[in-house]
Coordinates of C-alpha atoms and ligand atoms in Angstrom, one line a residue:
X121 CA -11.2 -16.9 -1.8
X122 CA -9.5 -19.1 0.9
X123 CA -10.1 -18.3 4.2
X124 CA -7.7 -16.7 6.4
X125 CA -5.8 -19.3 8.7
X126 CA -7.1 -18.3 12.0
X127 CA -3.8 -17.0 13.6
X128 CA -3.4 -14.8 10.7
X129 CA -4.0 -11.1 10.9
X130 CA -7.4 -10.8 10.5
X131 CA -9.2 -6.9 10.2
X132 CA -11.7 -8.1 13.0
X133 CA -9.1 -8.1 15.3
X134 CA -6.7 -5.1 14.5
X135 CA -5.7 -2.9 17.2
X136 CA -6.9 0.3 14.6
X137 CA -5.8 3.3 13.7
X138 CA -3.9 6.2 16.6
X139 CA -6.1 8.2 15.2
X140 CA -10.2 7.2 15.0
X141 CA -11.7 6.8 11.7
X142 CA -15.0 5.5 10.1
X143 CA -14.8 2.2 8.5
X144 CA -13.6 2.5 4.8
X145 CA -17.1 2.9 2.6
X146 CA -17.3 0.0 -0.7
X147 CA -15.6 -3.1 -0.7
X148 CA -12.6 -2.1 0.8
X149 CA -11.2 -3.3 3.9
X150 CA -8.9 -1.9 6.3
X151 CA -5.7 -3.4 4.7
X152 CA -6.5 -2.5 1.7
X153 CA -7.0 1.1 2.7
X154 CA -3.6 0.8 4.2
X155 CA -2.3 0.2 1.1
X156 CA -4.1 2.2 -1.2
X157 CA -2.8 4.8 1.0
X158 CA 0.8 3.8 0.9
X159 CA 0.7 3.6 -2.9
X160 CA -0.9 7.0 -3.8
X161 CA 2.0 8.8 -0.9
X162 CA 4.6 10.9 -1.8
X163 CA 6.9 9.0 -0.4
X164 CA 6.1 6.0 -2.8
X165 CA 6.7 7.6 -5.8
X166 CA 10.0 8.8 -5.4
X167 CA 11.4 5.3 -5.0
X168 CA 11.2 5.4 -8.5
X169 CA 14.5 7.3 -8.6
X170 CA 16.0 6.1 -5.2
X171 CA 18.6 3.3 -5.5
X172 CA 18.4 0.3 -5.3
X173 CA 22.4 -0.9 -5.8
X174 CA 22.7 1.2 -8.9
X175 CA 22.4 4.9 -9.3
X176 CA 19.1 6.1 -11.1
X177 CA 21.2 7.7 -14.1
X178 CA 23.6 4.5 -14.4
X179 CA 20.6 2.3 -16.2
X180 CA 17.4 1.8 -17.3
X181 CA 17.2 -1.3 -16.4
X182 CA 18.3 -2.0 -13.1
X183 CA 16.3 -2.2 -9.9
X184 CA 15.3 0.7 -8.2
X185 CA 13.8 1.0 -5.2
X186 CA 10.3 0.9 -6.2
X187 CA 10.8 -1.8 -8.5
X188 CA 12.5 -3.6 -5.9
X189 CA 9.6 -3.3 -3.6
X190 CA 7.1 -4.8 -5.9
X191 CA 9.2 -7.6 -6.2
X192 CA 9.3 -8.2 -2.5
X193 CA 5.0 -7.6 -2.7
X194 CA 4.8 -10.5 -5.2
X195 CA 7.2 -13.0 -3.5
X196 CA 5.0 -11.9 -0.5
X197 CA 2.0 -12.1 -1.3
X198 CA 2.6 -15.5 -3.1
X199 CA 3.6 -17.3 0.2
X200 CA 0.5 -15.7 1.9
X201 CA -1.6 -17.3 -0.6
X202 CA -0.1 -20.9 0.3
X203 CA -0.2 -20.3 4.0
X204 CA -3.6 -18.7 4.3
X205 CA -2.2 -15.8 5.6
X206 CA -3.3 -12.2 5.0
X207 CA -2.5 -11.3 1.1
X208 CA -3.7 -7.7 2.0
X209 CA -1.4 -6.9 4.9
X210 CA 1.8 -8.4 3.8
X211 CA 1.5 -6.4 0.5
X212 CA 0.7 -3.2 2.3
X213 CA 4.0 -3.7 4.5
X214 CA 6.4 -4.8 1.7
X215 CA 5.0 -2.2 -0.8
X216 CA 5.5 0.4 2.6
X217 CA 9.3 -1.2 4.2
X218 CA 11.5 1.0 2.3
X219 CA 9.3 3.9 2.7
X220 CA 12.1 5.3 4.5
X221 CA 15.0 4.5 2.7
X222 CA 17.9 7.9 2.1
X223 CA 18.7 8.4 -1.6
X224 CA 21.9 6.3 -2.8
X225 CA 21.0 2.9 -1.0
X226 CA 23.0 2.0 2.4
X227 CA 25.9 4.6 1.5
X228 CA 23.2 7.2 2.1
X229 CA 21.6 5.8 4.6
X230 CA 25.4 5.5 6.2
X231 CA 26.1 8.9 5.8
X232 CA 23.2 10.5 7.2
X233 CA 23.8 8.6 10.3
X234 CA 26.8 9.7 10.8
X235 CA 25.5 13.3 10.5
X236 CA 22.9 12.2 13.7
X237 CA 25.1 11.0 15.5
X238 CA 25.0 12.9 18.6
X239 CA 21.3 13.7 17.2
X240 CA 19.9 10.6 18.3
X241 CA 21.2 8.4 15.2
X242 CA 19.4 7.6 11.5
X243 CA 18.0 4.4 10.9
X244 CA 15.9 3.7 7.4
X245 CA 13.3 1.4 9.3
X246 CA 12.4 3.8 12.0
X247 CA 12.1 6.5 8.9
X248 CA 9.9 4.3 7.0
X249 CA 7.9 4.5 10.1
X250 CA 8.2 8.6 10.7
X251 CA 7.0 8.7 7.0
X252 CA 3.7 7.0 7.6
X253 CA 3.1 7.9 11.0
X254 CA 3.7 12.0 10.6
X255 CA 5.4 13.3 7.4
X256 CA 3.2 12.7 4.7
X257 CA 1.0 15.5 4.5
X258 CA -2.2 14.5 2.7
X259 CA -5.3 14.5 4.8
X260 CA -7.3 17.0 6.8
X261 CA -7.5 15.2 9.9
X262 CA -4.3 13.9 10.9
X263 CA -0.4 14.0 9.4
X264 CA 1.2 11.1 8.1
X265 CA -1.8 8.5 6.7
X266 CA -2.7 6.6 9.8
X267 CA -2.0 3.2 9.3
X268 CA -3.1 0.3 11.2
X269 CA -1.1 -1.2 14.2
X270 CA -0.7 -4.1 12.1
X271 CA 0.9 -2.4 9.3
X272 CA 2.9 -0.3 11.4
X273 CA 4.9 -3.3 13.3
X274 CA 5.8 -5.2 10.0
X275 CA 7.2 -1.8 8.9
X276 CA 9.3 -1.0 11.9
X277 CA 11.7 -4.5 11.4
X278 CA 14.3 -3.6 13.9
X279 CA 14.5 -1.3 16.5
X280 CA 17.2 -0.6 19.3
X281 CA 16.0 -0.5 22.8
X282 CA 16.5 3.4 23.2
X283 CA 14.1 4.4 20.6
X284 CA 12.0 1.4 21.3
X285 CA 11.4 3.7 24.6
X286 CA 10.8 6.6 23.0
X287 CA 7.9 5.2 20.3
X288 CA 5.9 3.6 23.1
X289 CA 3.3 1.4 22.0
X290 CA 4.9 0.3 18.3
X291 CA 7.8 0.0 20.2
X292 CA 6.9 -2.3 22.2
X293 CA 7.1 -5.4 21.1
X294 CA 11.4 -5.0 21.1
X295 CA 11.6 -4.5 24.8
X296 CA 9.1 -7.4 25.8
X297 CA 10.8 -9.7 22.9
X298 CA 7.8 -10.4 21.4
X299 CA 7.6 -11.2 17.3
X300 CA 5.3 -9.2 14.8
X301 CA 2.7 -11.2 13.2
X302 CA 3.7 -13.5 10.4
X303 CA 2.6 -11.5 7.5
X304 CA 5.3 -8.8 9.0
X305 CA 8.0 -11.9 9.4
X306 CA 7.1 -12.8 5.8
X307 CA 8.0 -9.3 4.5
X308 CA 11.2 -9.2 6.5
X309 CA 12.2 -12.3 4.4
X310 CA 10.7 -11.6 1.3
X311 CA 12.5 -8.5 1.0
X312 CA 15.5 -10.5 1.5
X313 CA 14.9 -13.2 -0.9
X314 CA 14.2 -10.3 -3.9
X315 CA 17.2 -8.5 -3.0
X316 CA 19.4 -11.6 -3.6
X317 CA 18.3 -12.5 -6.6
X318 CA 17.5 -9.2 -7.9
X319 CA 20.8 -8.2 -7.3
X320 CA 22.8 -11.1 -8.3
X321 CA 20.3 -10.2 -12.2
X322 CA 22.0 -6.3 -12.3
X323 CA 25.1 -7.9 -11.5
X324 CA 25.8 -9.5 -14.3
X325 CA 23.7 -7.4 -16.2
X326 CA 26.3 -4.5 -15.3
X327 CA 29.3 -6.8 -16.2
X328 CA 30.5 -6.2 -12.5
X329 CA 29.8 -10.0 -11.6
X330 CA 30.7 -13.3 -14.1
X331 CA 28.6 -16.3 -14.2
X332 CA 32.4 -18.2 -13.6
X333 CA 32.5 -16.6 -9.9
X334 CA 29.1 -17.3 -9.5
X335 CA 29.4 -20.4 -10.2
X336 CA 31.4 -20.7 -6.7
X337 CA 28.1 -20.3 -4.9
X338 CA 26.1 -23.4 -4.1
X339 CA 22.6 -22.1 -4.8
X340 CA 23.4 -20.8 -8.1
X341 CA 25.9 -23.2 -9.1
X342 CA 23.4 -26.2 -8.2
X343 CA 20.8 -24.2 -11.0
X344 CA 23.1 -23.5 -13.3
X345 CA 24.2 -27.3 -13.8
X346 CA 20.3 -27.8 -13.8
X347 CA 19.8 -25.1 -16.8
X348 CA 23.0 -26.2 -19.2
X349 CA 22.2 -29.6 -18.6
X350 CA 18.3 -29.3 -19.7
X351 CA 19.2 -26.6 -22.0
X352 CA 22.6 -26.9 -23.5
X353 CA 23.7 -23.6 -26.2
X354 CA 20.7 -21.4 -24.5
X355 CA 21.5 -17.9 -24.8
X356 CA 23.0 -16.1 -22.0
X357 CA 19.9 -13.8 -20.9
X358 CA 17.5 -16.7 -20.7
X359 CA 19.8 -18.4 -19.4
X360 CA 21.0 -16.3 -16.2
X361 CA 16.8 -15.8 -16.1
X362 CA 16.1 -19.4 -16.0
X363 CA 18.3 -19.9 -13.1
X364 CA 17.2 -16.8 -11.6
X365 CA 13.7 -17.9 -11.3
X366 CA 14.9 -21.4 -10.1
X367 CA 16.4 -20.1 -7.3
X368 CA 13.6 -18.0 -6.7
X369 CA 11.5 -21.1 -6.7
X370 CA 13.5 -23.4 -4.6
X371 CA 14.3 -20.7 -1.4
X372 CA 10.0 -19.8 -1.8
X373 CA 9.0 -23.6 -2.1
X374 CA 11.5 -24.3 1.2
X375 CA 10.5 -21.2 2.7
X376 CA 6.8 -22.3 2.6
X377 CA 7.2 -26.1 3.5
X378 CA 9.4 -25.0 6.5
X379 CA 6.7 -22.1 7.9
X380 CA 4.1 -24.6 7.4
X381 CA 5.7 -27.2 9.7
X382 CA 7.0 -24.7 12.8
X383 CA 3.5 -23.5 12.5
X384 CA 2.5 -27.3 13.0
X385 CA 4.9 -27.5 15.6
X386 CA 3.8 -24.4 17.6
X387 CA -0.1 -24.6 17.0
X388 CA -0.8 -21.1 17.5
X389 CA -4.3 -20.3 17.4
X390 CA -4.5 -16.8 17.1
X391 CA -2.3 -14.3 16.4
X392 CA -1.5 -13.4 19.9
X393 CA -0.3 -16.9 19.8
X394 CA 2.1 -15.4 17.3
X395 CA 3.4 -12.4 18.9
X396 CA 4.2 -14.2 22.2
X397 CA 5.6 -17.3 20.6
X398 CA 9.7 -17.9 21.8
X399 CA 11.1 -17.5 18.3
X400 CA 10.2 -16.5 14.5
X401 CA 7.7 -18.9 12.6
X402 CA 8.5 -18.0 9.2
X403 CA 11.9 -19.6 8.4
X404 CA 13.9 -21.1 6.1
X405 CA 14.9 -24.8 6.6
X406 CA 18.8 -25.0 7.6
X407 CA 20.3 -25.7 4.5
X408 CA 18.1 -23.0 2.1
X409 CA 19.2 -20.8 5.3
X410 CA 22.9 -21.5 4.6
X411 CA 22.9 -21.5 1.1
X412 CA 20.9 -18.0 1.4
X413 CA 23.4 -16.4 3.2
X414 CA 26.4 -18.3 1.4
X415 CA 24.9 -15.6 -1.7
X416 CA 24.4 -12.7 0.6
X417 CA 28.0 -13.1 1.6
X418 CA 29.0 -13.0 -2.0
X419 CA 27.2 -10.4 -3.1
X420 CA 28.4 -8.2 -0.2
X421 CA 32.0 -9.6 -1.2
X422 CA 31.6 -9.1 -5.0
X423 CA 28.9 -6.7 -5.7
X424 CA 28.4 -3.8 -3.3
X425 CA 32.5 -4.0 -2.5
X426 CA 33.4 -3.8 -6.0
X427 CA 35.5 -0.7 -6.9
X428 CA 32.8 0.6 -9.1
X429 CA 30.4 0.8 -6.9
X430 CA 32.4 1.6 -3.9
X431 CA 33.5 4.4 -6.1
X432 CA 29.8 5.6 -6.6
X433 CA 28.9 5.3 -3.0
X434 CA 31.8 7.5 -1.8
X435 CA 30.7 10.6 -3.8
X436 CA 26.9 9.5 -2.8
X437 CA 28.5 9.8 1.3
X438 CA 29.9 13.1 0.1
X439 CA 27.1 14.5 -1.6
X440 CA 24.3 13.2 1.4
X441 CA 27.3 14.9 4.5
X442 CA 27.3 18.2 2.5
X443 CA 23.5 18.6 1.9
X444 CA 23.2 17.8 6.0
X445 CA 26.0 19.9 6.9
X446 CA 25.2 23.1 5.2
X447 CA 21.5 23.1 6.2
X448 CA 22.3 22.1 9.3
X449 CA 24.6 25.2 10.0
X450 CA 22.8 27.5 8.2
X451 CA 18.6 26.6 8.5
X452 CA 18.0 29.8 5.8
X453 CA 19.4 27.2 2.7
X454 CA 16.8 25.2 3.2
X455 CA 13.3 25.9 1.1
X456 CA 10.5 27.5 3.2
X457 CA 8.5 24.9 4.2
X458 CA 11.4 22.5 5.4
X459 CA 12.9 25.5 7.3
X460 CA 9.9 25.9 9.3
X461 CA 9.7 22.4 10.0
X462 CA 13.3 22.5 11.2
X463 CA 12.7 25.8 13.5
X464 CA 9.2 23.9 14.9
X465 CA 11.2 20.7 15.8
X466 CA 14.1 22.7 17.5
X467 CA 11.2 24.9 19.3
X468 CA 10.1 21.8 20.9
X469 CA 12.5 19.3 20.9
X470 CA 15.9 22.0 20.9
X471 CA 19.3 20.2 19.0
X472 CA 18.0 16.9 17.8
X473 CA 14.5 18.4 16.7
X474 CA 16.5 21.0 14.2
X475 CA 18.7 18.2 12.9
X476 CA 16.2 15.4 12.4
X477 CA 14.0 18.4 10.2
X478 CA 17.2 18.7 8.3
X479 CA 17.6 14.6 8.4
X480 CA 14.2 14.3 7.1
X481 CA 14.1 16.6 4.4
X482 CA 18.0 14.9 3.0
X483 CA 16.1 11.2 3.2
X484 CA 13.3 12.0 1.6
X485 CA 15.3 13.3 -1.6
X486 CA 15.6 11.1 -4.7
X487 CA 19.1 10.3 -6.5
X488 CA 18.7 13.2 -8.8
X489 CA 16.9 15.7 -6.5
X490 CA 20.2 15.6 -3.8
X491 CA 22.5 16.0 -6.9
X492 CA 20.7 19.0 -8.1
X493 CA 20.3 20.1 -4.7
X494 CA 23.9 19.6 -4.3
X495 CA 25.0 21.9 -7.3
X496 CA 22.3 24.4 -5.9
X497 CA 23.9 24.7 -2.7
X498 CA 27.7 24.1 -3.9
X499 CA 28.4 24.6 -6.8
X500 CA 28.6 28.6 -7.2
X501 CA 28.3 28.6 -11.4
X502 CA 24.7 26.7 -10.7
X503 CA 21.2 28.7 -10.5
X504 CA 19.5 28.3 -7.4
Ligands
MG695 MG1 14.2 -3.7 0.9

């Protein structure tokens, strides 16, 4: 194994756990315990059947969410491996990052934050954070699974100032303007580069994007021309794969050469170094940067704007503002266990504890579970 650049994160020097525990027993390190913990949660399984762009039930083949997060792991973990960095960590918080995410994608996500509003808002990255830190409920000792500091700042990405306040110590880092260690600036972009190219895959795949507008983008265009010309009469599958994993390539490889010479420039020499540093380390040079966002632009243009799914994400809006809305009114909809969780939170923290009980139990449903939910609560023909 290569050893760990030294102003990577290295377990010797986490800040721990909030709550005390004995060293993990075996081989197993601290990261790695994060992580085993984030993949056997609840929380991790449903993204299974939470969105991605498509609807669960459209596809079989299209991203979902948990798909979509081991993508972001392995692009991740990759660049950790060229930059000595720590493999464990950045896994842990990309396989953890959409944790938090509503059913339905953003449209969810939208909606449900638009039910909070005067509740103190809804924000998928601070949910990620409420998952691991107190709703899971899987050991004796503590709620949530009691992750390291480390792994909880490269989970909460953004953060406004208000509820940077109210989380204290993670919070931290927003108000004082210091960055999160570079395997947690890693994620943040890895998770950007799967998405891209992930998306711009179901796109066509779905028929709702053509290789001709594609063709209009600079990054894909420059691959294309690369493919036909070393490959002329390929089919079309291979073909939109071969310049998939080009463009995969070329963002990683800049990605990588870039990081590597701001970290040059900046010499840190631990990871302190890191976290009080002026600006992000891991970066994409100025033209991959361009180009990058050139295809995010498109995609937001072409993709998530198209009618079809713009007619999907209205009815997910509707479906996520009804679920809140009734349980919210009425706390005696909701099932048992979330009903005393909601009448505990408004005990102790009045209006905004009743509605982020109701908030919490809407986010953590999967596609299928808030449709079903939907035709329990709405639909007076269903069976409850
Ligand atoms: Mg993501």
């Amino acid at each position: 194994m290569i050893a760990l650049a030294p102003y990577a994160a290295h377990e010797r020097e986490s800040r721990g756990r909030a709550y005390p525990e004995a060293p993990p027993t075996g081989h197993r390190g601290e990261f790695q315990r994060d992580r085993d913990r984030i993949v056997h949660s609840g929380a991790f399984r449903r993204l299974e059947y939470k969105t991605q762009v498509f609807v669960n039930h459209e596809g079989d083949l299209y991203r979902t969410r948990l798909t979509h997060s081991l993508e972001v792991a392995q692009i991740g973990r990759s660049v950790c491996g060229a930059l000595h960095l720590n493999e464990t960590l950045c896994e842990a918080i990309c396989l953890a990052h959409d944790l938090g995410h509503t059913p339905f994608g953003h449209a969810g996500q939208d909606a449900l934050n638009d039910c909070m509003t005067e509740f103190g808002g809804f924000e998928h990255n601070l949910q990620s954070l409420r998952v691991v830190d107190e709703l899971e409920e899987r050991y004796a000792e503590f709620s949530g699974l009691n992750l390291t500091y480390e792994c909880r700042e490269g989970i909460l990405k953004h953060c406004s100032a208000r509820n940077a306040r109210e989380l204290g110590e993670i919070g931290r880092r927003f108000l004082d303007r210091r960055q999160p260690s570079l395997e947690a600036q890693l994620a943040n972009i890895a998770d950007e580069i799967a998405y891209n190219n992930h998306d711009v895959d179901d796109g066509l795949r779905s028929g709702l994007l053509e290789i001709s507008e594609l063709k209009t983008v600079t990054l894909f265009a420059r691959h294309y021309a690369e493919v036909e010309r070393r490959y002329p009469g390929l089919g079309e599958r291979r073909q939109i794969h071969e310049v998939i994993r080009r463009m995969i390539n070329e963002v990683v490889n800049d990605l990588i050469e870039t990081t590597r010479a701001r970290i040059a420039d900046a010499a840190p020499k631990t990871i302190e170094d890191v976290r009080t540093a002026g600006g992000l380390m891991v970066a994409f040079g100025d033209r991959i940067a361009a180009e990058h966002l050139e295809l995010k632009r498109f995609l937001r243009e072409r993709l998530y704007r198209h009618y079809r799914v713009v007619r999907m994400t209205s009815k997910a809006r509707r479906v996520v503002r009804d679920l809140f809305e009734s349980f919210h009114a009425d706390l005696r909809l909701l099932p048992d266990e979330h009903r005393e969780a909601a009448e505990r939170l408004e005990a102790r923290h009045g209006a905004s504890g009743r509605a982020r009980a109701v908030a919490d139990y809407v986010a953590g449903m999967t596609d299928r579970y808030a449709i079903l939910e939907h035709a329990r609560v709405h639909d007076p023909s269903s069976v409850s």
